[in-house]
Amino acid sequence: MGSKTTSTDLGNDTLAYTICPYLPPRVNSDGIWGYLFDRVSNPLNYSLTRLNLELITVFLVTEACHFVLKRIGMTKLVSQILAGIILGPNMFVHLSGKDVRILFTIESQELVDTITHFGYLVFILLTGVKMDVNMVLLTGKNGLYTGIASLLTPLVFGLSGVVNFSASRRLPREHKFALVNFVALQSITPFPIVSCLLDDLKILNSELGRLGLSSALISDVLSMFLQVITTLAIGGVGHGKLKQASGTFAGVLLYLVFVVKVIRPAMNWIIRRTPEGRPVNNGYVYAIILYFVASTVIFQLVGIPSFFAPFILGLAIPDGPPLGVSLVEKLDCFTSGVLLPLFITTRVMKANFADIQYSSDFLQVSSIITAIVVVAKFIGSMIPSIVLKIPKRDMLALAFIMSSKGVVDLVAVSFVRDNKILTNDIYSFMVVVILAIAIITPYGVKYFYDPSRKYAGYQQRNILHLKPNAELRIVATIHRPDNVAAILNLLDATCPTKERPIALYGLHLIELVGRATPLFISHRMQRRVLIKNSYSENIIAAFSHYEQDHWGTISANVYTAISPPRLMNEDICMLALNKLASLIVLPFHRKWSEDGSLESEDKKLRMLNSSVLERAPCSVGILVDRGFLGGSNSLVSSAQSPLRVAMIFLGGNDDREALTLAKRMASGANITLEVIHITHHSDKGISNWEKMYDSEVLKDVKSGSIGSRNVSYREEMVDDGPNTALIIRPMGNKYDHIIVGRRQREASPQTSGLHEWSEFPELGVIGDLLATTDIIGSFSVLVIQQQKV
C-alpha cells in the first residue's frame, strides 16, 4: 500500500488529504453477497464498482430531471447541471446531513476526471466531424461581422468595467487579473455550444442556424488568435513565457498544415475506397480513433491545450455519409449519453452555493461585470444584423444564439478554478449564470424564430445578382427518365463556357417504400459498385457523359434522396442551401408526348412544386416540357436550324430574373432570342422604382448592345388580359422555348381578367396560358420565380 497527499477545495478553503491507494489496485469486488454473508471488503472500496454506481446515479438523476423538464422545453444541459446541484454539497448535504463524499470519494475523483475528460475530447471531435467548414465560411460577411462584434463588444465594455470598478473598489492585483480572465471567458461564443443548441432546437441546417454557426466559428478563431497574441505580449515582458507561447503557436500551425496536406486527403481516400451505400470499413474507423488518442496525448505532452487536436481532426473528416456518419454512429451515443452527463454533473458538484460571500467586493464587482458583458454581447450581436437589414425577429433570435452558454463554458470556468485564478464562490456564481442563460436562451430563440423561414436567405442567391462571369449553380430535380434529357437540353441552351461555367446538382427523388428511414446518397465521392439495388445508375451515367462532353464548362454531381413525398421539399431546399445554388429547376407535374398531346399528370409532384416555391432559398424555375425537350430533339440545334427562344416581359422581380437568364442564353451562336415586352398605355414614363428597375434591365436589349446579333425586341401594347392571351396563344407554333416570370399575386392591367381562369397558380397567369391544353404544339416553357428575401 502506498500513500500520496492531495487537496480539494471546500468553500474558499483548501483541505489536504493523505490518500493510501492499494497496490495492486483494487478493481473488481467480490460482489454484494460476499459482503453480506462472508463479511469481506465493502464493494464500494473497489474502483470499478464505485465507478459503475456513480455512472448509474448520475444517469438516473439526470434522466429523472429531464423527464420532467423536457415537457416545458428545457434542454438536456439544464437537466445535467441540475443533477450536479442535486448530487453536490448544495442539496445532498442539506437534505441528508451526510457528506457528499460517501459516493463520490476523493480517491475516485481522479479516475472520474480522467474518464470524463476523455469523453469531453470525443465530444469536441464529433462536433468538428458534424460541421462543414466550407459551407459555414461561405455564409459571407454576415457571419464575419456578427462573429467579430459578438466577441469584441463584450470584451471592450467588460474590460472597461474592470478598470473602472477595480479602481473604485480598490481590488488587489490578483482580483484584477481574475476579472480579466472572467471577462474573456464570458465574451467568447464556443462553436460546440452553438452547434448543440441549434441541434437541440432542430434548426441546425436552417439559414439562421448556418449564420449562427459561421458567427460562432469566426468568434472562436478570433478569440484563439487574441489569446495567442496576448500570451506572446505578456511573455515579452518576462517570466520566460514568450518562448512557450511561440512554441505553442508554431505547434498548432504545423499540425494544421499536416492535417490539411496529409489527414484530409487520407479521409477522402477512405471515402473513395468505400462502395456506394455501404458503411466504412471498421478498420478505418479504429485507425482514426487511434490517431485521435495519439494526437491528443502528443499535444498534452508538448504543453498545447489538448482540445485543439480533436477539434482540428474533426474538421478534417468530411461530414455526412459515409465516414462522418460511421464515426458519429459509433461514438456519439455513449459520449453524449454517458460520458458527457457525468462530466457536466461532476463539474457542477464542485460548486457550493452556501459559501458564496454576497457581501464581498469581488463578488459584487463580478456580478456587475457579468451583467455588462451579457448585455454588451447581446447588443453587439445585433449591430451587424441591423446594418445588413436582417429581419428583426431573426436578428433577436441570432442574438440569443450568440449569447448561449454550455459545457465548454463550464469546462473553461472549471479550468481557471482548478488553477486558482477564480475562487470557489466566483466559480459557484458562474455555474448559476451558465444555468440561467442555458434556461433562457432556448426560449428566446423559439419565441423569435419563425420555422417557416427555415430556408430564408440573407444573401442574394439568384441569377440577376450574379457577377458577370460567376459560376451559375443549378439544382435540378429528377423524377422520371425523361426529366434527364429535358434538364441536359435546357443546360445546353444556357450556353456554358469556361468563362461562365455551370455547376449542376442533379437530385433523383425516389418515394420511400419498404424502408424504415429516409436515405440521402452522394454519388460523387464514393466508389460506385454496379449492383442490383444501386440507385440512379442511368442518371449518373448520363450526367457523367455530359460532363465529359462539356469538360471545363460543366461540373455535374448526382444525389439520390429516398424519402416520403411530404419531405422531399426538405431534401431539395437543403441541397440548394448547402450548394449555394442560384436556381432550382423543377419538372412540371404534367407530361406531354412528342406530338404535343397530354400523356399523364402527377398530383404529388404538383404539391411538391408548390412547397418548394414557398420555401426555396434561391430562385426557382418550373420546366414545362410539351414534348420538345425530353424527346429525341436536341435543344441547341444545328446552325441551319437555330433554337428559337422567346421571353415574355411584363415587369417585376420575376420577369427581371427571367430576362437575365434569357440574356445568358442569347450568347449562344445557334440561339435566337426575341424579347416581347407587353405594355399598357398607363405604363408611359417611369412612375416608380419598379418601373425604373424594369427600364434598366431592358436597356441593353432595346439598344441592341447585348453583344449578340440574334437578339430582337418587340413591344406590344394591350388593353387587358384577353388581348394579352391573343398575343400569347400563337407562340406555341412560333418558338421552341419560352421563358416567363411567375408574377404570382402581381396585379397589372395586362393580365386583368385572366386570374379567374388560371388552372395552375404555381405557373402564374402567363405560364398557365402556355401550359393549357388549348394550345397545340411541341415546345417548352420555363417559369421563373426570383428568390424570396
PDB file of N, CA, C and O in Angstrom, residues 280-303:
ATOM      1  N   VAL A 280     -18.432   2.451 -43.852  1.00  0.00           N
ATOM      2  CA  VAL A 280     -16.977   2.455 -43.897  1.00  0.00           C
ATOM      3  C   VAL A 280     -16.445   1.225 -43.156  1.00  0.00           C
ATOM      4  O   VAL A 280     -16.997   0.814 -42.125  1.00  0.00           O
ATOM      5  N   ASN A 281     -15.377   0.651 -43.665  1.00  0.00           N
ATOM      6  CA  ASN A 281     -14.736  -0.496 -43.020  1.00  0.00           C
ATOM      7  C   ASN A 281     -14.337  -0.136 -41.592  1.00  0.00           C
ATOM      8  O   ASN A 281     -13.770   0.927 -41.333  1.00  0.00           O
ATOM      9  N   ASN A 282     -14.619  -1.033 -40.655  1.00  0.00           N
ATOM     10  CA  ASN A 282     -14.324  -0.757 -39.247  1.00  0.00           C
ATOM     11  C   ASN A 282     -12.841  -0.496 -38.994  1.00  0.00           C
ATOM     12  O   ASN A 282     -12.477   0.258 -38.094  1.00  0.00           O
ATOM     13  N   GLY A 283     -11.976  -1.116 -39.801  1.00  0.00           N
ATOM     14  CA  GLY A 283     -10.547  -0.901 -39.625  1.00  0.00           C
ATOM     15  C   GLY A 283     -10.156   0.556 -39.786  1.00  0.00           C
ATOM     16  O   GLY A 283      -9.311   1.080 -39.032  1.00  0.00           O
ATOM     17  N   TYR A 284     -10.781   1.240 -40.758  1.00  0.00           N
ATOM     18  CA  TYR A 284     -10.501   2.659 -40.965  1.00  0.00           C
ATOM     19  C   TYR A 284     -10.980   3.484 -39.766  1.00  0.00           C
ATOM     20  O   TYR A 284     -10.310   4.422 -39.327  1.00  0.00           O
ATOM     21  N   VAL A 285     -12.146   3.114 -39.247  1.00  0.00           N
ATOM     22  CA  VAL A 285     -12.707   3.856 -38.108  1.00  0.00           C
ATOM     23  C   VAL A 285     -11.806   3.704 -36.891  1.00  0.00           C
ATOM     24  O   VAL A 285     -11.503   4.680 -36.188  1.00  0.00           O
ATOM     25  N   TYR A 286     -11.359   2.479 -36.627  1.00  0.00           N
ATOM     26  CA  TYR A 286     -10.479   2.250 -35.478  1.00  0.00           C
ATOM     27  C   TYR A 286      -9.146   2.988 -35.647  1.00  0.00           C
ATOM     28  O   TYR A 286      -8.564   3.479 -34.665  1.00  0.00           O
ATOM     29  N   ALA A 287      -8.642   3.048 -36.876  1.00  0.00           N
ATOM     30  CA  ALA A 287      -7.392   3.777 -37.130  1.00  0.00           C
ATOM     31  C   ALA A 287      -7.558   5.263 -36.829  1.00  0.00           C
ATOM     32  O   ALA A 287      -6.666   5.906 -36.263  1.00  0.00           O
ATOM     33  N   ILE A 288      -8.705   5.825 -37.187  1.00  0.00           N
ATOM     34  CA  ILE A 288      -8.964   7.240 -36.912  1.00  0.00           C
ATOM     35  C   ILE A 288      -9.051   7.482 -35.408  1.00  0.00           C
ATOM     36  O   ILE A 288      -8.505   8.469 -34.883  1.00  0.00           O
ATOM     37  N   ILE A 289      -9.734   6.588 -34.692  1.00  0.00           N
ATOM     38  CA  ILE A 289      -9.839   6.736 -33.237  1.00  0.00           C
ATOM     39  C   ILE A 289      -8.459   6.642 -32.589  1.00  0.00           C
ATOM     40  O   ILE A 289      -8.134   7.409 -31.666  1.00  0.00           O
ATOM     41  N   LEU A 290      -7.642   5.713 -33.074  1.00  0.00           N
ATOM     42  CA  LEU A 290      -6.281   5.572 -32.538  1.00  0.00           C
ATOM     43  C   LEU A 290      -5.462   6.837 -32.796  1.00  0.00           C
ATOM     44  O   LEU A 290      -4.732   7.308 -31.905  1.00  0.00           O
ATOM     45  N   TYR A 291      -5.600   7.407 -33.986  1.00  0.00           N
ATOM     46  CA  TYR A 291      -4.883   8.645 -34.300  1.00  0.00           C
ATOM     47  C   TYR A 291      -5.374   9.796 -33.419  1.00  0.00           C
ATOM     48  O   TYR A 291      -4.591  10.638 -32.967  1.00  0.00           O
ATOM     49  N   PHE A 292      -6.680   9.824 -33.163  1.00  0.00           N
ATOM     50  CA  PHE A 292      -7.255  10.856 -32.287  1.00  0.00           C
ATOM     51  C   PHE A 292      -6.637  10.786 -30.890  1.00  0.00           C
ATOM     52  O   PHE A 292      -6.227  11.813 -30.322  1.00  0.00           O
ATOM     53  N   VAL A 293      -6.529   9.593 -30.339  1.00  0.00           N
ATOM     54  CA  VAL A 293      -5.946   9.434 -28.999  1.00  0.00           C
ATOM     55  C   VAL A 293      -4.469   9.827 -29.005  1.00  0.00           C
ATOM     56  O   VAL A 293      -3.992  10.550 -28.124  1.00  0.00           O
ATOM     57  N   ALA A 294      -3.733   9.381 -30.027  1.00  0.00           N
ATOM     58  CA  ALA A 294      -2.298   9.671 -30.093  1.00  0.00           C
ATOM     59  C   ALA A 294      -2.034  11.163 -30.220  1.00  0.00           C
ATOM     60  O   ALA A 294      -1.164  11.721 -29.536  1.00  0.00           O
ATOM     61  N   SER A 295      -2.798  11.853 -31.093  1.00  0.00           N
ATOM     62  CA  SER A 295      -2.588  13.292 -31.282  1.00  0.00           C
ATOM     63  C   SER A 295      -2.924  14.071 -30.022  1.00  0.00           C
ATOM     64  O   SER A 295      -2.248  15.049 -29.677  1.00  0.00           O
ATOM     65  N   THR A 296      -3.938  13.638 -29.294  1.00  0.00           N
ATOM     66  CA  THR A 296      -4.307  14.309 -28.049  1.00  0.00           C
ATOM     67  C   THR A 296      -3.212  14.154 -27.003  1.00  0.00           C
ATOM     68  O   THR A 296      -2.863  15.119 -26.302  1.00  0.00           O
ATOM     69  N   VAL A 297      -2.666  12.951 -26.901  1.00  0.00           N
ATOM     70  CA  VAL A 297      -1.575  12.706 -25.931  1.00  0.00           C
ATOM     71  C   VAL A 297      -0.349  13.539 -26.282  1.00  0.00           C
ATOM     72  O   VAL A 297       0.285  14.138 -25.409  1.00  0.00           O
ATOM     73  N   ILE A 298      -0.015  13.607 -27.570  1.00  0.00           N
ATOM     74  CA  ILE A 298       1.153  14.388 -28.001  1.00  0.00           C
ATOM     75  C   ILE A 298       0.973  15.866 -27.678  1.00  0.00           C
ATOM     76  O   ILE A 298       1.886  16.535 -27.186  1.00  0.00           O
ATOM     77  N   PHE A 299      -0.218  16.388 -27.935  1.00  0.00           N
ATOM     78  CA  PHE A 299      -0.497  17.793 -27.609  1.00  0.00           C
ATOM     79  C   PHE A 299      -0.326  18.037 -26.119  1.00  0.00           C
ATOM     80  O   PHE A 299       0.230  19.062 -25.699  1.00  0.00           O
ATOM     81  N   GLN A 300      -0.817  17.106 -25.321  1.00  0.00           N
ATOM     82  CA  GLN A 300      -0.724  17.252 -23.868  1.00  0.00           C
ATOM     83  C   GLN A 300       0.740  17.226 -23.418  1.00  0.00           C
ATOM     84  O   GLN A 300       1.149  17.990 -22.543  1.00  0.00           O
ATOM     85  N   LEU A 301       1.537  16.366 -24.027  1.00  0.00           N
ATOM     86  CA  LEU A 301       2.937  16.228 -23.630  1.00  0.00           C
ATOM     87  C   LEU A 301       3.765  17.464 -23.974  1.00  0.00           C
ATOM     88  O   LEU A 301       4.674  17.838 -23.228  1.00  0.00           O
ATOM     89  N   VAL A 302       3.454  18.113 -25.098  1.00  0.00           N
ATOM     90  CA  VAL A 302       4.249  19.275 -25.507  1.00  0.00           C
ATOM     91  C   VAL A 302       3.691  20.585 -24.953  1.00  0.00           C
ATOM     92  O   VAL A 302       4.197  21.659 -25.267  1.00  0.00           O
ATOM     93  N   GLY A 303       2.635  20.502 -24.143  1.00  0.00           N
ATOM     94  CA  GLY A 303       2.131  21.691 -23.477  1.00  0.00           C
ATOM     95  C   GLY A 303       1.114  22.494 -24.248  1.00  0.00           C
ATOM     96  O   GLY A 303       0.833  23.653 -23.908  1.00  0.00           O
TER      97      GLY A 303
END
